[in-house]
Amino acid sequence: MNDKSGGRLRPREEWPPAPRIAADLCATSPLPTCVLWGEEHLVAVYNKGFAQALALSQPSYGQPVRDLWPTAWPDLGPTLTRVLRYGEAATLDSLTSEGGAASFQAICTPLRDHGTARGVHLTLWKTTQEVANHQSPAAISGPDQRELLLLRQAMQEAPAAIAVLRGPQHRVELANAAYQAMAPDIDVVGQTVAQLFPETIEQGFGQLLDHARAGHPVTVTDAPIMLRRSAKGPPRQRFFTYTFSPMCDADEQGAGVLVTAHETTEGVQSRHRAEQLAAEVEAERTRLRQVIEVSPEAIALADTTGQIVLSNAAARAIWGQDNPVADATGYQETFGACRMNGAPYPSEELPLARSILHCEVVTNERLYIRNRTTGMMIPVLVNSAPLFNSTGETSGGVVIFQDISAELEMGRAREEAHHAATARAAELEAVLSGMAEPAIVYNGDWQVTLANRAAHDLFRWEEPVEGLHVSELVEQVRADLGPDSAHLAHIARSADQLANSGEALEMRFVHPPRVMIRRSSTMYDPATGAAVAHIALFQDVTAERVAAQEKDDFLSVASHELKTPLTSLRGMAQVAQRRLSRGETERTLESLRVVLEQATRLGDLIDDLLDVSRIQAGHLPLERVPLDLGALVYSAVERHQATTERHQITARVVQPRPVTITGDAGRLAQVLDNLLSNAVKYSPQGGEIQVTCSCVDSSAVVRVRDQGIGIDPAGHGLLFERFYRAHNASVNNFAGLGVGLWISRQIVERHAGQLWLDVTDASGSTFAFRLPLAQPGSQAGDQ
Ligand code: ADP
C-alpha cells in the first residue's frame, strides 16, 4: 500500500481488501476513525471526526500519525507497534486531543495483508461530557455506540465471511475482510452476488438468497459449491458452512440478507481423505486377513495379554480348535507345548510369550504343540515377533509356525537310510579287508577308507594309504606301471565317470610284470542319491595273459617245428627217388635213413601234442607194473648215446639193485628220454651227461646232469608250464615245442612222484625226479 522507497501511499485501488473495507467503515463511521498503514503508521484515511480530534487544518494523508498527534504519541506509539507485532487488537483509555481540549479512548484493530498485520484501524471516542453534547441527536449513546463499534470491528476481524446483501439483486452493502477475500480481484461493496460469483447462480444460490430475503433463514453445513478462487481461475469444488439470515426492513425493496459463510473445504477434504484412508485401511486389512487365512503357514496374532486376536485356518488346524484362550502366563497350558526332547516348556519361554513380554524376535524354534482334537503332539517350527503401535509401544505379538512332521519323518528316514548305507559299507569293508583279491574302498569323495592286505602287496605300499585321494594313489603306483600307463591319469581326472561307467580298466605293471583288471562300483545313499562309497577290485589276469601269449607263441613254434622235419622229409624222399633211379643203392639207403629219422621226429612231435591233449582231457592211461628203474635208465642212456658223438652219456645206478618201482615202463622211458634229449639239445658244445639213480628213504631218485647252457633264473618258475620255453633257448637255436617237461611232470606226478629242476648254473643243469619204491608184495595194475 505504501511503496518501499519513500513511504508514500499507493492509490487506493491498489490497497489490499482489509484497509479498503476499513476505509469504507471510516467514511460512514460517526466516530473519529482513521486507517494507519505500515510501520511508520502513515495516515491512509481519516474522517471528519478524526480531523476535528486532531485539529487537522489541512489534508494530512500520508503523514505519520506521530507527527499529526505528538501529544498522544507516548501512549499511542507503543500500542500501535504491539498491534502490528502481535496482530492483536488493543484499547487505550486516555488520549488527549491535540491542544488538550478533549480526552479519548481508542480501539486499535490490526489490518492484515496476506495474514500479516500491516496496518491499524484506529477508532476514538470522547470520554469528556462535552463530547456527548456534541454528538448528533441521532447518534448512538455512549455504551451503545461503543458496543456497535466493537461489533463492527469484530465483524471485520471475523474469520467467517460476513456480508450484508441488499435488494433483489443481492447487492453487497457491507462486507468484512473475509468476504472481500472471496473475490480478491474486485471491491465487493456495491457489487451484486451475480457479478461477484456468477457460477453460484446456476447452482441455485440466487433462489436460496431470494428465499432468505423473503424471511426464511437458511443454514447449511459443509455444502459443496463450485467456486472460483479468482476471477480468472476455474471453478473448483469448495465447501462452506453458511447462513442466509433475512434482514427485514419496512421498505420491501430495502430488505436484505445477512450472509455468513465459513469455508470448510480443508476440513471436509481432510475428513474425506481420512474417511477414504480409513476405507482403504479397512479394505487392506480385509485383504490381509484373507491372505493370512489362506496362508499355508499357521499365523496368529495376540494382544499384550497374550489373548489370540487373529488366527488362520492353518493355525487352528494345528491347535485342533478355534482360538485358544491364552495369556502371557498360560501358554503352556493353552498350547500344551513341550520341547523336542519331551521336556516341558516354561510358559514364559515360549516364543510368543518372549516376543510379547520381552520384545524378542524368535526365529526357527522347534517345539511340540498338542492338538486339542486328536491329543497328538505336533512338531512345529516357530517364528515370532513383537508388534508395536504407532507410539512404539508393544501392542502384542505375531507367531508364525508350521507343521514339520513330514520333514522330521523324512529326516528320520534319511538318517536311517544313511545309517543302513553306512553299515552296509562297513560290512563290505570288513569282507573286502579279508579278501585275497586286492580291493580298495573310497568314500564318496574318492578318499581311501580301506585298502586290504592284497592291495598293499599288489601296489607294494608299506605305509597305510587310508585318507589319500585316488589321484595321489595313482601317483604312487605310476612308477610301477608300464609306459602305457598314461591312461591311468583318467582315473584321477574323472574317477566318478569311471565308477559310473562300470568300465573295466587294464593296468600293466612292469615291476614285477603283472596284468591287473580294475573294476569299480559305487554305493549310493538311497535317500540323497549321493555316493557313499566307491569300491575298486583288482583281478590278477597275468596267468591268463601269459597263457594266451604262450599259446600264440606255441602255435608259431609248433608250425615251425612240424614244418622243419616235413620239409626235410620231402626233400630226402625226392633225393632217394633220384638216387634209386640212378641205381645208387647205398646212397638211396642213406637217404631213406634220414627220411625215417625225420618221420620219427615228426611222429614224436605229434605224440607230444597228442599227449598234451590227452593229459588235458584227463585220459593218460598208465600200465602200471613192477619194474626196475635202473634198467630203464641204462636202456635210455644207451639209446641216446647212439644218437650223439659229441656227448659222453654215463649212467650210474647206486646199489641195491633192482630199483623196483611200480609204473608204466613206456611213460617212464618217455620221461627219461625227454630229460636226456633236453640235456643233449641244450648242450650244443657237447660234454658229459651223467645220469644217476639212487634210493633215498622209500623213494628212487633219478638225476640227469648236463654241462649245457643253463637256465635263465627268470624262467625257473615257469619251466614246467605248458608251452614255456626259456629265453636263452630261443626257437631259432633249439627246436622244441615247450611241452616235454610239462608232460614229464604230469607222468611223474601220476606215479605219485615229483619232478624238479635240481640245480642250474653256468656249468649246466640238473633235472631230477623221485618215484616211490614199490612196497614188497604190492599189486600193480591199470590206473
Ligand atoms: P622243449 O621242447 O623246448 O625242449 P621242454 O618242455 O622239454 O621243451 O623244455 C622246456 C624248456 O626248458 C626248454 O625250452 C628250455 O628252455 C629249458 N630246458 C629244458 N631242459 C634244459 C636243459 N637241460 N638245459 C637248459 N635248458 C633246458
XYZ file of N, CA and C and ligand atoms in Angstrom, residues 674-675 678-679 681-682 706 709-711 719 724-726 728-729 735-742 765 767, ligand 1:
105
model
N 62.919 -137.592 -22.474
C 62.764 -136.134 -22.547
C 63.908 -135.437 -21.827
N 64.251 -135.919 -20.591
C 65.332 -135.280 -19.832
C 66.660 -135.423 -20.576
N 66.732 -133.250 -23.764
C 66.976 -131.840 -23.402
C 68.441 -131.616 -23.044
N 69.008 -132.592 -22.278
C 70.413 -132.458 -21.854
C 71.323 -132.418 -23.083
N 70.226 -131.570 -26.211
C 69.872 -130.410 -27.041
C 70.441 -129.115 -26.468
N 70.367 -128.963 -25.140
C 70.811 -127.692 -24.557
C 72.290 -127.714 -24.132
N 73.769 -132.169 -16.992
C 74.484 -131.853 -18.247
C 75.443 -130.707 -18.012
N 73.773 -125.023 -21.448
C 73.670 -123.557 -21.391
C 73.058 -123.035 -20.093
N 72.520 -123.940 -19.301
C 71.875 -123.477 -18.055
C 70.528 -122.820 -18.352
N 69.874 -122.367 -17.291
C 68.528 -121.811 -17.476
C 68.442 -120.431 -16.821
N 59.200 -123.245 -15.943
C 59.743 -124.330 -16.778
C 58.764 -125.459 -17.019
N 56.013 -123.445 -22.297
C 57.031 -122.478 -21.889
C 58.387 -122.859 -22.443
N 59.071 -121.861 -22.956
C 60.437 -122.064 -23.429
C 61.270 -120.912 -22.886
N 62.364 -121.227 -22.218
C 63.198 -120.172 -21.620
C 63.797 -119.301 -22.712
N 66.712 -118.065 -23.085
C 68.043 -118.386 -23.608
C 68.023 -119.610 -24.524
N 66.822 -120.217 -24.697
C 66.714 -121.358 -25.621
C 65.734 -120.994 -26.719
N 65.288 -126.494 -31.380
C 63.949 -126.932 -31.764
C 63.216 -127.419 -30.527
N 61.912 -127.335 -30.557
C 61.145 -127.823 -29.408
C 59.821 -127.114 -29.306
N 58.864 -127.788 -28.641
C 57.518 -127.216 -28.505
C 57.253 -126.641 -27.121
N 58.142 -126.902 -26.179
C 57.923 -126.391 -24.810
C 56.903 -127.194 -24.059
N 56.734 -128.497 -24.438
C 55.748 -129.304 -23.703
C 56.389 -130.516 -23.024
N 57.656 -130.792 -23.359
C 58.296 -132.001 -22.847
C 58.324 -132.066 -21.340
N 58.788 -130.997 -20.679
C 58.896 -131.008 -19.211
C 57.510 -131.097 -18.588
N 56.542 -130.385 -19.228
C 55.182 -130.402 -18.659
C 54.620 -131.823 -18.686
N 72.880 -127.842 -16.112
C 71.646 -128.006 -15.341
C 71.494 -129.438 -14.896
N 68.262 -131.880 -13.753
C 66.855 -132.157 -13.506
C 66.764 -133.454 -12.725
P 61.474 -128.015 -25.378
O 60.789 -128.755 -26.452
O 61.547 -126.547 -25.619
O 62.764 -128.571 -25.012
P 60.790 -128.745 -22.718
O 59.463 -128.721 -22.005
O 61.427 -130.066 -22.756
O 60.501 -128.113 -24.150
O 61.705 -127.770 -22.027
C 61.217 -126.537 -21.717
C 62.348 -125.518 -21.737
O 63.189 -125.737 -20.629
C 63.217 -125.548 -22.918
O 62.714 -124.807 -24.000
C 64.493 -124.961 -22.396
O 64.482 -123.597 -22.462
C 64.501 -125.397 -20.962
N 65.337 -126.590 -20.717
C 64.907 -127.832 -20.541
N 65.924 -128.647 -20.302
C 67.025 -127.901 -20.304
C 68.399 -128.184 -20.107
N 68.863 -129.382 -19.827
N 69.269 -127.118 -20.189
C 68.831 -125.903 -20.448
N 67.562 -125.600 -20.664
C 66.654 -126.588 -20.563
